[in-house]
Short mmCIF file of C-alpha atoms and ligand atoms in Angstrom, two decimals:
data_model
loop_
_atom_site.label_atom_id
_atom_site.label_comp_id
_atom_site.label_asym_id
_atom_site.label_seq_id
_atom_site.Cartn_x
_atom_site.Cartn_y
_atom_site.Cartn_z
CA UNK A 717 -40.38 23.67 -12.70
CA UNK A 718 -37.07 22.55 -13.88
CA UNK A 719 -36.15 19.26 -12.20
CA UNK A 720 -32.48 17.97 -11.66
CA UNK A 721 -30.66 15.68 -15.00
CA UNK A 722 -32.05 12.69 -14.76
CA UNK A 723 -30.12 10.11 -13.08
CA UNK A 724 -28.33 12.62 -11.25
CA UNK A 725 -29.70 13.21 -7.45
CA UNK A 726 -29.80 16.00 -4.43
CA UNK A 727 -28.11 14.74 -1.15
CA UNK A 728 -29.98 16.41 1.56
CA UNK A 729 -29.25 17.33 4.76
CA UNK A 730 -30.95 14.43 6.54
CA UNK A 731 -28.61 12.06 4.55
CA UNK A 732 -25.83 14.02 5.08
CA UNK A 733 -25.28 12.17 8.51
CA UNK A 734 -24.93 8.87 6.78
CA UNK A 735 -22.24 10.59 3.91
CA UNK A 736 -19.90 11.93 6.99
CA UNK A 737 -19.99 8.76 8.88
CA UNK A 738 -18.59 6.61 5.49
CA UNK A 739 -16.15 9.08 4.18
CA UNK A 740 -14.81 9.79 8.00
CA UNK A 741 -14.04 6.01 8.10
CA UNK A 742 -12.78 6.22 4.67
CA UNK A 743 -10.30 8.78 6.03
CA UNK A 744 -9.27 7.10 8.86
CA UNK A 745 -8.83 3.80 7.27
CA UNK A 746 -6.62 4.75 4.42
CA UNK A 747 -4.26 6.30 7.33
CA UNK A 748 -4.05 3.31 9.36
CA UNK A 749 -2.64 1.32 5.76
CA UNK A 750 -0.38 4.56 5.19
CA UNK A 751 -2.32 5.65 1.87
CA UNK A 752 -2.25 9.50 1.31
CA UNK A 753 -5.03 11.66 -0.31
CA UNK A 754 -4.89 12.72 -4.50
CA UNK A 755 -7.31 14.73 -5.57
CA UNK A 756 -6.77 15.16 -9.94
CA UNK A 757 -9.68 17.77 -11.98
CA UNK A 758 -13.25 16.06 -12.66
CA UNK A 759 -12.49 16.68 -16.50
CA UNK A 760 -9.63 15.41 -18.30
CA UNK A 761 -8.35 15.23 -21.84
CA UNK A 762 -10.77 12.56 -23.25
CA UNK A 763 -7.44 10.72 -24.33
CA UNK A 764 -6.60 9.82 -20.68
CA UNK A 765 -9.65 7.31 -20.64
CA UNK A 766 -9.45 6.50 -24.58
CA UNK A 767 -6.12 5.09 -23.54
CA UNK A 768 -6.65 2.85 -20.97
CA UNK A 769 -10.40 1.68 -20.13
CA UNK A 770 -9.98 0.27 -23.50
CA UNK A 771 -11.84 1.76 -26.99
CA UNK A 772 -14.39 -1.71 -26.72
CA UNK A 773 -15.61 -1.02 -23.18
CA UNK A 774 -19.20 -0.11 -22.50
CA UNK A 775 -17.67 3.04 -20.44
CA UNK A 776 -15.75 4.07 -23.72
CA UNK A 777 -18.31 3.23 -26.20
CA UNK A 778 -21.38 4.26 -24.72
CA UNK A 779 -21.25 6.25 -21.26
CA UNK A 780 -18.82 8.90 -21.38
CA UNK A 781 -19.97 12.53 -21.33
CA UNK A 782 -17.54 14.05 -23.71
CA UNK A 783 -17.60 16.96 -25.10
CA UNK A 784 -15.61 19.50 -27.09
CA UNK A 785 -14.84 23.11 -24.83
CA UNK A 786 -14.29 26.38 -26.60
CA UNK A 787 -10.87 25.93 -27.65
CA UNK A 788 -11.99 22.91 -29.65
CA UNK A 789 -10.28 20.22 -26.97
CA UNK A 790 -12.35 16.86 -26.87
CA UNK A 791 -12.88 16.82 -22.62
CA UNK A 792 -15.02 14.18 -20.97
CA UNK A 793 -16.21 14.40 -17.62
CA UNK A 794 -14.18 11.14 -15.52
CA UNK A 795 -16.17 8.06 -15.91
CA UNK A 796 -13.39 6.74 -13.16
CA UNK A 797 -10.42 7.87 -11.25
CA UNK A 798 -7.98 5.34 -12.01
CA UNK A 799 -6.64 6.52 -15.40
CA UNK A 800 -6.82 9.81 -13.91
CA UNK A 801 -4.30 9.20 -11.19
CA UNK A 802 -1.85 7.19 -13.30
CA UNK A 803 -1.94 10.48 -15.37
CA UNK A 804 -1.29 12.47 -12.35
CA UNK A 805 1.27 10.10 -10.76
CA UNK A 806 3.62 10.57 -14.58
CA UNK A 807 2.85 14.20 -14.77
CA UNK A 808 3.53 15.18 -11.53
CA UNK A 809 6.91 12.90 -11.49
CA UNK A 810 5.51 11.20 -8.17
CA UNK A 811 7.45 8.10 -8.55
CA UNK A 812 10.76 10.06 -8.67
CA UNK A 813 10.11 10.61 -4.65
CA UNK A 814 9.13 7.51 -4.11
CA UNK A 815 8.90 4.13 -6.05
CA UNK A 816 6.13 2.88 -3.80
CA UNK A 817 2.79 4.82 -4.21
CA UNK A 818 0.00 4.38 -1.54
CA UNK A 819 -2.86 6.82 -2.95
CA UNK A 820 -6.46 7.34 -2.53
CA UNK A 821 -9.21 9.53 -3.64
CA UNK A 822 -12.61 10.10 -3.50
CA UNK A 823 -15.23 12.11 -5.52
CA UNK A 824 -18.11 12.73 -7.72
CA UNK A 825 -17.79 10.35 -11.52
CA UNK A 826 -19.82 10.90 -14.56
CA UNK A 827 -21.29 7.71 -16.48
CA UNK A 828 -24.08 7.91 -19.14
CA UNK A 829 -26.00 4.81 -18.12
CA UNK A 830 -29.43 3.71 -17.69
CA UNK A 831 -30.47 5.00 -14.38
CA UNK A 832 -32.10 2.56 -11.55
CA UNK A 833 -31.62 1.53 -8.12
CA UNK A 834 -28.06 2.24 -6.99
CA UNK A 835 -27.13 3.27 -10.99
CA UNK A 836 -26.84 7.06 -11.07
CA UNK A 837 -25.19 9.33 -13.96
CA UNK A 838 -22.98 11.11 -11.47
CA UNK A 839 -22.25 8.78 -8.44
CA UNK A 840 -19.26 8.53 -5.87
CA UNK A 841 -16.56 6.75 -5.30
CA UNK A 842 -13.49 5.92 -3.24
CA UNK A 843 -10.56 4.21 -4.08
CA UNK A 844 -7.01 3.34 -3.44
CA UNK A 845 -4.25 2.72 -6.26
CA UNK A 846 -1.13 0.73 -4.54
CA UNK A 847 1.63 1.81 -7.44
CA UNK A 848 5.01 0.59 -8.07
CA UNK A 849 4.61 -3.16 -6.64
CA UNK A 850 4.13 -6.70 -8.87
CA UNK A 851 4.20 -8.34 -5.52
CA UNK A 852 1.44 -10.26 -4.61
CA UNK A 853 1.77 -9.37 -1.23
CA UNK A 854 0.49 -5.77 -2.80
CA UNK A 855 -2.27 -7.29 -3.98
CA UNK A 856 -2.80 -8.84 -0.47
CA UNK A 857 -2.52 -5.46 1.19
CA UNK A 858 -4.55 -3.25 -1.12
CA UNK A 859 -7.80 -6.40 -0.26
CA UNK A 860 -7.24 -5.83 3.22
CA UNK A 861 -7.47 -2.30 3.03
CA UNK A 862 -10.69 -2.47 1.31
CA UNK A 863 -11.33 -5.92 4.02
CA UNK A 864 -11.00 -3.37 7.10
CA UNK A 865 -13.32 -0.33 5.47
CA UNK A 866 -16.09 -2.99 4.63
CA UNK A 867 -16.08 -4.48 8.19
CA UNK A 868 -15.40 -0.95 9.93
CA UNK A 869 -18.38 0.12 7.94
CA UNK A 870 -20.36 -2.45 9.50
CA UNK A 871 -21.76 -4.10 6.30
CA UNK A 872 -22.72 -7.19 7.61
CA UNK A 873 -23.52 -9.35 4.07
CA UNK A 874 -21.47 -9.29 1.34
CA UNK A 875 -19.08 -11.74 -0.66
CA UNK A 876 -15.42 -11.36 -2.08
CA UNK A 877 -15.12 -12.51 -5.56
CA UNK A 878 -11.69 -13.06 -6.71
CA UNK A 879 -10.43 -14.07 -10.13
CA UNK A 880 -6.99 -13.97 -11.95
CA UNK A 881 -7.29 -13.00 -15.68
CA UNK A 882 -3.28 -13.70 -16.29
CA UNK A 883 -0.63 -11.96 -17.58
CA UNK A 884 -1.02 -10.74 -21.34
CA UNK A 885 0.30 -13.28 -23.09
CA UNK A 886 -1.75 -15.78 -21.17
CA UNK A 887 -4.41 -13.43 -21.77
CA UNK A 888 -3.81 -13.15 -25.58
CA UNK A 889 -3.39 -17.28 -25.43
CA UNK A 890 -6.81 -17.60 -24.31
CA UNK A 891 -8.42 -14.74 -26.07
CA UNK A 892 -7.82 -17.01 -29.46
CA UNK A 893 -9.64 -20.11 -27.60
CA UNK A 894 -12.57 -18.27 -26.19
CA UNK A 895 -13.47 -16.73 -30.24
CA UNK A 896 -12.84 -20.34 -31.38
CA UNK A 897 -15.34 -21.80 -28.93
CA UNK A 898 -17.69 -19.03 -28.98
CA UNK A 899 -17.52 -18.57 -32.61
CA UNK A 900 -19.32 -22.11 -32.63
CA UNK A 901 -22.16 -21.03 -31.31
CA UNK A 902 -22.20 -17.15 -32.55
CA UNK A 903 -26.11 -18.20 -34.02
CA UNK A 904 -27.20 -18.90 -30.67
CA UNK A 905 -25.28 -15.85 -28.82
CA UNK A 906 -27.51 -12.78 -27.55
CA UNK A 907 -26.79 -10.10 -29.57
CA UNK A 908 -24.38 -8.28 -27.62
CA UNK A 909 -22.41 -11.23 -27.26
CA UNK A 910 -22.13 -11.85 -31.08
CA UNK A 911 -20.68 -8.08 -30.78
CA UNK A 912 -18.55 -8.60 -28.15
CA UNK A 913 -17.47 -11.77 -29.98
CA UNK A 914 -16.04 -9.42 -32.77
CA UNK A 915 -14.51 -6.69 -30.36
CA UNK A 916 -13.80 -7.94 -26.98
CA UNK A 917 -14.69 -11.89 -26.78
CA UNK A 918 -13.21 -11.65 -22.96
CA UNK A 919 -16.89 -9.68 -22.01
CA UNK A 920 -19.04 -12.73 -23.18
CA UNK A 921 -18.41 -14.21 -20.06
CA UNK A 922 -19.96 -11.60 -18.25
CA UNK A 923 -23.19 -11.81 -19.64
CA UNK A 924 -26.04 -12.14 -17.83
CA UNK A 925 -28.53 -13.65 -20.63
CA UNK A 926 -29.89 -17.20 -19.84
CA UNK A 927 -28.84 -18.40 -23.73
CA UNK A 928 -25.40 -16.96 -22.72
CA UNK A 929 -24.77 -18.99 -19.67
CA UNK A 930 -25.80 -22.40 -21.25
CA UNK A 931 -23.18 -21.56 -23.77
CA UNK A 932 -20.67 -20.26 -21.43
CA UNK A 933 -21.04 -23.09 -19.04
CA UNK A 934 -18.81 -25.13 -21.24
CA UNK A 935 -16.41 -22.70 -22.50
CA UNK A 936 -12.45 -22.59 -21.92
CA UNK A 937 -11.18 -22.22 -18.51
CA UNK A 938 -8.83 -19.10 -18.36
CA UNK A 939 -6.70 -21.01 -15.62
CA UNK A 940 -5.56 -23.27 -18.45
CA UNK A 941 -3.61 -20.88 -20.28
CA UNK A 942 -1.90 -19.25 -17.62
CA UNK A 943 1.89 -19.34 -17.65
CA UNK A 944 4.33 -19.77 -14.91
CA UNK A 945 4.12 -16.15 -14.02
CA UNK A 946 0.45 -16.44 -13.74
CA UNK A 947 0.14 -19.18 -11.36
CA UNK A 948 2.51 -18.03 -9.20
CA UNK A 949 0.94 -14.75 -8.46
CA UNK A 950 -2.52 -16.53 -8.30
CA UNK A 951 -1.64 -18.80 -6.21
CA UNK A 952 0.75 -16.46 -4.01
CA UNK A 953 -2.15 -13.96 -3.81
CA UNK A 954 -4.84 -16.54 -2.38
CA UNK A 955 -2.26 -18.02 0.01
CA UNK A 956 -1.90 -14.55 1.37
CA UNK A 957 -5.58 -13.92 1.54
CA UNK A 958 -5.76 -16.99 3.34
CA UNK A 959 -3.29 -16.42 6.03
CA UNK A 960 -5.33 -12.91 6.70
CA UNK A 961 -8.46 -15.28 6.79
CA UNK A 962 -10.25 -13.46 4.22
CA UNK A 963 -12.96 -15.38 2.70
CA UNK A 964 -13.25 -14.58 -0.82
CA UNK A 965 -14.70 -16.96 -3.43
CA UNK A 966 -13.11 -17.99 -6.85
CA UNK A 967 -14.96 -17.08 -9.51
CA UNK A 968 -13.30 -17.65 -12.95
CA UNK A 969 -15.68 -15.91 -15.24
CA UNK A 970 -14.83 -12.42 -13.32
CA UNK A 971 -13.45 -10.31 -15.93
CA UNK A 972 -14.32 -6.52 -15.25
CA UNK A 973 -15.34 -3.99 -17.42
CA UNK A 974 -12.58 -2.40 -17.99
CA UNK A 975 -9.68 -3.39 -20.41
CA UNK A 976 -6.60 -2.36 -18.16
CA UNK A 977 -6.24 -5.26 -16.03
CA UNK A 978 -3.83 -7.99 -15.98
CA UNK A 979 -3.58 -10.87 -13.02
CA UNK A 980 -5.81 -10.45 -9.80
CA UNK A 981 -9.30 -9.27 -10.06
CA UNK A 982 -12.12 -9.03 -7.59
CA UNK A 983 -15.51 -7.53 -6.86
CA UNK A 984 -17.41 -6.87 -3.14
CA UNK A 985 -21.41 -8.13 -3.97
CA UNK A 986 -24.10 -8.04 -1.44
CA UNK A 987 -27.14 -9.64 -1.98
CA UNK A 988 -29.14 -6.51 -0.57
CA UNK A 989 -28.45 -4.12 -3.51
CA UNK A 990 -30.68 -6.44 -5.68
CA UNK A 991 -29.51 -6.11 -9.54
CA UNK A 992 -26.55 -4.01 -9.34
CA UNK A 993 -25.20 -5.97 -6.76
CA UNK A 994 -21.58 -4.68 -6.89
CA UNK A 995 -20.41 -2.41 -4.36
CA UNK A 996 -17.05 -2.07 -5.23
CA UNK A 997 -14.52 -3.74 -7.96
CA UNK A 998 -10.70 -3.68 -8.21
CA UNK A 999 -7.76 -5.14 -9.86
CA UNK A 1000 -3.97 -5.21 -10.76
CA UNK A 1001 -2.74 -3.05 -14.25
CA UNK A 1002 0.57 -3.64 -14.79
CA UNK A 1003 0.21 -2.69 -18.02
CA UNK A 1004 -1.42 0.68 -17.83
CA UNK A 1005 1.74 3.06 -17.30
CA UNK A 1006 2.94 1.77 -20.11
CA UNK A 1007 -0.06 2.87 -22.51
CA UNK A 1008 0.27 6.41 -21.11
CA UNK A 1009 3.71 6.19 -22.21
CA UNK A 1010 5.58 6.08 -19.40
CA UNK A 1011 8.93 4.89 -20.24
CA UNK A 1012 9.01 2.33 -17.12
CA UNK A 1013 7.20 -0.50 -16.40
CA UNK A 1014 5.14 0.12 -13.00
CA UNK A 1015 3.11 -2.98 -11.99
CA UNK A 1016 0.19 -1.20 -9.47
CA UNK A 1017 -3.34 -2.85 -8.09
CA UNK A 1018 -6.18 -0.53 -6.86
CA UNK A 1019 -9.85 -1.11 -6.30
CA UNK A 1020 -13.15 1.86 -5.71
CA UNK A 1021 -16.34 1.61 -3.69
CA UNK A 1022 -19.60 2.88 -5.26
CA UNK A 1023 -20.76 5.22 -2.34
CA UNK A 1024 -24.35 5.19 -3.29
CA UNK A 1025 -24.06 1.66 -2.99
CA UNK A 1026 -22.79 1.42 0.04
CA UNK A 1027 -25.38 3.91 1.62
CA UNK A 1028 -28.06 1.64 -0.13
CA UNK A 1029 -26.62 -1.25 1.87
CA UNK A 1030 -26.26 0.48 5.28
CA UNK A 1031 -30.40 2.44 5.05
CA UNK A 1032 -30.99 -1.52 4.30
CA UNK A 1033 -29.96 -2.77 7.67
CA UNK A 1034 -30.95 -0.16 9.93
CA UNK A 1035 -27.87 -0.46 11.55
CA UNK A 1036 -25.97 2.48 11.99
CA UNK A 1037 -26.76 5.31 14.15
CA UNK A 1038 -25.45 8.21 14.06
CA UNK A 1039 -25.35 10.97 16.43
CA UNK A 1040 -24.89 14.28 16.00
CA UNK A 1041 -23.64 16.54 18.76
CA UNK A 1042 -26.81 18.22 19.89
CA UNK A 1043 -27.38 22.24 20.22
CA UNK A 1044 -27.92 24.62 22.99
CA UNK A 1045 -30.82 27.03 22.06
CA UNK A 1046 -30.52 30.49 23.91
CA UNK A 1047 -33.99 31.74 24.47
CA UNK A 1048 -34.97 35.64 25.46
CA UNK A 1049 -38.10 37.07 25.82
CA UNK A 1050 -37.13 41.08 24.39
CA UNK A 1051 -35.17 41.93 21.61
CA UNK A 1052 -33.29 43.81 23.82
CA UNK A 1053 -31.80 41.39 25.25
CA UNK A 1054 -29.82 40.30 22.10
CA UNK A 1055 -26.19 41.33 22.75
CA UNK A 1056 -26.17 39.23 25.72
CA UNK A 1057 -27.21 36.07 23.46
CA UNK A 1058 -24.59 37.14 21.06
CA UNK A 1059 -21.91 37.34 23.98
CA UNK A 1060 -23.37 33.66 24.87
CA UNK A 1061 -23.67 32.46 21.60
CA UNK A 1062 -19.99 33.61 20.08
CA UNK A 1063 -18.70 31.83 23.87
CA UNK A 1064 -20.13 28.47 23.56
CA UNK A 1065 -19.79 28.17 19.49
CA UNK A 1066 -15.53 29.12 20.13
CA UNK A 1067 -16.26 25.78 22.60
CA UNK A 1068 -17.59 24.24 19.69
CA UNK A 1069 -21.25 23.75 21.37
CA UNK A 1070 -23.50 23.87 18.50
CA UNK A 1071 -25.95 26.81 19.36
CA UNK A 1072 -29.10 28.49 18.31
CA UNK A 1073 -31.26 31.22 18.92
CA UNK A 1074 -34.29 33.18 17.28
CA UNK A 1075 -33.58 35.16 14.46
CA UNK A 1076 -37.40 36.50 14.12
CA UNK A 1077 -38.53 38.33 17.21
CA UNK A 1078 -40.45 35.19 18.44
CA UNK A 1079 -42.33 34.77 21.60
CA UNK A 1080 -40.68 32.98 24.75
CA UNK A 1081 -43.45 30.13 23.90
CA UNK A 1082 -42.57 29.74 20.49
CA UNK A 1083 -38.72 29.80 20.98
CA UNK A 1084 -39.25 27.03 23.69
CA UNK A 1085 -41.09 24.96 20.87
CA UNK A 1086 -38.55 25.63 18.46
CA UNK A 1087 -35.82 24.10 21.21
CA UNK A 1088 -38.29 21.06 21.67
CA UNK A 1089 -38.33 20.24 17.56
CA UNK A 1090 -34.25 20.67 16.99
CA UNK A 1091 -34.35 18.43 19.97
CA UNK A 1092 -31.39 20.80 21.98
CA UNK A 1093 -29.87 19.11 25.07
CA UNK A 1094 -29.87 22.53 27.20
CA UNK A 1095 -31.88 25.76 26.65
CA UNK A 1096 -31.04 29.07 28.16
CA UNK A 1097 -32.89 31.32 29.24
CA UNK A 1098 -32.63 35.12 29.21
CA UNK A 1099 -35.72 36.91 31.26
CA UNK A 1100 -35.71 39.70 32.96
CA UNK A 1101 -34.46 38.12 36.02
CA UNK A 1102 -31.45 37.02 34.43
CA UNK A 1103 -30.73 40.13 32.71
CA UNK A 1104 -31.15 42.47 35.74
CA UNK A 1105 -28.68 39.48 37.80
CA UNK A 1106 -26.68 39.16 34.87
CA UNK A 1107 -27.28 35.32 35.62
CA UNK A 1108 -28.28 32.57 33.12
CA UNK A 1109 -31.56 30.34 33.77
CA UNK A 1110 -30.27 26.81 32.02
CA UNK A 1111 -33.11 23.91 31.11
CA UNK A 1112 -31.78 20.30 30.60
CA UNK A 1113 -34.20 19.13 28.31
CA UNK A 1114 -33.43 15.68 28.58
CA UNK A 1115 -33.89 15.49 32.35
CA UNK A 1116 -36.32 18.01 32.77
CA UNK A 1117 -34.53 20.15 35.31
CA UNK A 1118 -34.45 24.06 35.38
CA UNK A 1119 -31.44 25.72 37.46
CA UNK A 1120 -30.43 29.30 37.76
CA UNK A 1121 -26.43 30.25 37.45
CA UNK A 1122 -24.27 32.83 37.36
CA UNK A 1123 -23.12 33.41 33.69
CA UNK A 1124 -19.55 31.60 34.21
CA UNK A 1125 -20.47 28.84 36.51
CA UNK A 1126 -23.77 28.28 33.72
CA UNK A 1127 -21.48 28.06 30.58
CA UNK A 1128 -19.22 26.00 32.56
CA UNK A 1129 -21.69 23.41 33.81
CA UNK A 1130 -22.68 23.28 29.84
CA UNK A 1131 -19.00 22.59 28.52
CA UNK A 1132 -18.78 20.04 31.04
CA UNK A 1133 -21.73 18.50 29.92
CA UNK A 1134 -20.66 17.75 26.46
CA UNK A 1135 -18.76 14.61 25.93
CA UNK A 1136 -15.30 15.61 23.84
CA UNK A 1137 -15.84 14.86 20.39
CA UNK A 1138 -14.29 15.77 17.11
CA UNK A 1139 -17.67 16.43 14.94
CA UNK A 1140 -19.27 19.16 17.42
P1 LIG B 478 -15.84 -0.08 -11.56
O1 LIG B 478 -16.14 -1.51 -11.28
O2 LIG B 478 -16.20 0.45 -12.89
O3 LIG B 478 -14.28 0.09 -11.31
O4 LIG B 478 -16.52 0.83 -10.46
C1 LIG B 478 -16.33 0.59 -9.09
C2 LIG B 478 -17.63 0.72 -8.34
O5 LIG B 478 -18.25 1.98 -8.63
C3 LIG B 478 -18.69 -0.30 -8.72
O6 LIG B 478 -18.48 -1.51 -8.03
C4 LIG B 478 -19.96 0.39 -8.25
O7 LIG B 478 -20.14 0.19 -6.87
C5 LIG B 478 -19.66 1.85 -8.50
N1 LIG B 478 -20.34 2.29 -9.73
C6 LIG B 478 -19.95 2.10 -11.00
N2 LIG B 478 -20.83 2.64 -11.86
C7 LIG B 478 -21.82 3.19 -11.12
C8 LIG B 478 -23.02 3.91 -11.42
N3 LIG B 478 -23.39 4.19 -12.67
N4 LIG B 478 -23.81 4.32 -10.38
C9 LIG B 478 -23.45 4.05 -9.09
N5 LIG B 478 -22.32 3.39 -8.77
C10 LIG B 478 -21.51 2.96 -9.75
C11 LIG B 478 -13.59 1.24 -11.49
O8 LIG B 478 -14.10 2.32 -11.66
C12 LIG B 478 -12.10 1.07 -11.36
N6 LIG B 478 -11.46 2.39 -11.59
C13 LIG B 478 -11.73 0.52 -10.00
C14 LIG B 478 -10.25 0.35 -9.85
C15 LIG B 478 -9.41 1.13 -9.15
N7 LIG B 478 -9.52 -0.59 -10.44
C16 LIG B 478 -8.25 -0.40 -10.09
N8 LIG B 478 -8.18 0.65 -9.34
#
């Protein structure tokens, strides 16, 4: 038996319900905030992500599935879409159209990490890059977006954490203070601290060891080192938020795992995913065009959801239902009879009613149980009555009552039956 990679997992057609309902209200969200669809490969030169999730990140230094092809190019599989789309946006001269980009995406990532609840080595995500403003009002728009798809979702606990890690000279400012502080106490720092001390001091404060905390308690605030620039657009950004009455909470050890942001960053957390608690994660880069090379500065905020985590959420609350359009199963009792269920079957399905019938010479009896166990709303059925009055004998399951039609006036009282709706 040769079982799937681990951390990787089959979606099955039960869950597949669940899947349509979030990425149908992904769809129809990023339309009502104007946001069109990118779609970029799900391989890239590994370059793309060596130049902007920064060479010190966990995704860089430890998770990304990189490889070299035949033709001796180093590829990795995309760890995240971001750096991806920037890529796109320069290459594709998108900005030359128009300065203001409203893009989202969605689709299958690749991180090498250790697998557990709602951590998977290929997961999902959606997200929505908001390129070309330094505005905070961008920043306002691109939380409401991902505001509107958390609510619409109907994810009922959950916080907003929001942060500001500066510009980067405030950044740089306050980089210096945190190694002097921490460098204090390197003896009592968990290890991966003391490492982070060396590469990427910024990460200590995300550390989730006990020791850690005591020491980070104490440590510089970021807020004092922020510039003019970097009040403003803090300040301008939660006064915003505010108006919009979006509840977030400041949290000023928030720092991200990834290197390319600069002012606002923020995280969705819901206390029913357990330890990876994060749903989703955004922030501004205004920085990041500039390390592809681009020869413009282009200030632009995004943020993803972590699909699996959302499903995790929603199977927790028990609180969606949703329906799918039920069949019509077209019973007949002699093989025979089978071009008449094909003439049926080809009218109702170009009416988009979702119909069956027996593909293996079954009895009358068993078809009827089959009809039962797919649960079908109407069952027709073709006897030898029907065939010799070229009528149509039509079951509604759910009320239990049996009528016999004439073929049009049958399929008619069937379309009329099914409530208009885009997924049959
Ligand atoms: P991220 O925080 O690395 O940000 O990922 C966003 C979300 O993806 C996380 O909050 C989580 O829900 C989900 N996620 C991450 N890793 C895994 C995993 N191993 N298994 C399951 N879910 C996972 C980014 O990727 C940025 N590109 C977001 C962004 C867009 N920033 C600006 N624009």
């Amino acid at each position: 038996m040769v079982n799937a990679v681990r951390g990787t997992k089959d979606i099955l057609p039960e869950e597949i319900p669940l899947w349509y309902f979030v990425e149908k209200t992904l769809r129809q969200v990023s339309s009502l905030f104007g946001f069109k669809e990118i779609r970029t490969p799900i391989f890239e030169k590994t370059e793309v992500f060596l130049r902007s999730i920064g060479a010190e990140t966990d995704i860089v230094n430890k998770e990304m599935y990189t490889f070299f092809d035949r033709g001796g190019d180093s590829i990795t599989l995309r760890p995240e879409m971001t750096a991806p789309v920037v890529r796109a946006v320069i290459q594709n001269n998108l900005l030359a159209y128009d300065s203001l980009l409203r893009l989202w995406y969605y689709g299958p990532l690749f991180r090498y990490e250790r697998p557990q609840k709602g951590r998977l080595r290929q997961f999902h995500q959606y997200g929505a890059e908001l390129i070309g403003s330094s505005e905070p009002e961008a920043d306002a728009e691109i939380i409401l977006l991902a505001k509107e798809i958390v609510e619409r979702l109907g994810i009922a606990e959950y916080k907003l954490l929001l942060n500001s890690i500066g510009n980067k000279a405030s950044r740089q400012q306050y980089k210096q203070q945190l190694i002097l502080y921490f460098e204090k106490y390197a003896d009592c720092l968990s290890n991966e601290s003391r490492e982070r001390l060396k590469k990427n001091p910024l990460r200590i404060l995300d550390s989730k060891d006990e020791r850690d905390l005591e020491i980070i308690k104490n440590c510089p605030k970021i807020y004092d080192y922020f510039d003019k620039e970097s009040i403003e657009h803090y300040n301008r950004t939660k006064e915003l938020l505010a108006l919009n009455n979006i509840n977030f909470q400041e949290t000023p050890l928030l720092v991200r795992g990834l290197d390319y942001y600069t002012h606002t960053v923020f995280e969705f957390q819901s206390p029913l995913l357990g330890a990876q608690d994060s749903f989703g994660g955004g922030g501004r880069y205004n920085e990041l065009f500039s390390e592809f090379g681009f020869k413009k500065e282009v200030p632009a905020i995004g943020f993803a959801f972590g699909i699996e985590r959302i499903l995790l959420i929603l199977e927790s609350q028990h609180s969606i239902s949703y329906e799918e359009s039920p069949y019509t199963y077209i019973a007949y009792n002699k093989p025979e009879f089978l071009p008449r269920v094909y003439e049926l079957a080809r009218l109702l399905r170009k009416n988009n009613i979702p119909t069956l019938f027996d593909m293996q010479k079954k009895s009358l009896k068993a078809q009827m149980k089959d009809a039962n166990k797919y649960g079908v709303k109407f069952v027709i059925i073709i006897g030898d009555d029907e065939m010799k009055n070229n009528t149509i004998t039509i079951k509604d399951m759910e009320k239990s009552l049996q009528n016999t039609y004439t073929s049009e006036k049958g399929i008619e009282t069937i379309l009329n039956s099914y409530l208009p709706n885009e997924d049959n």
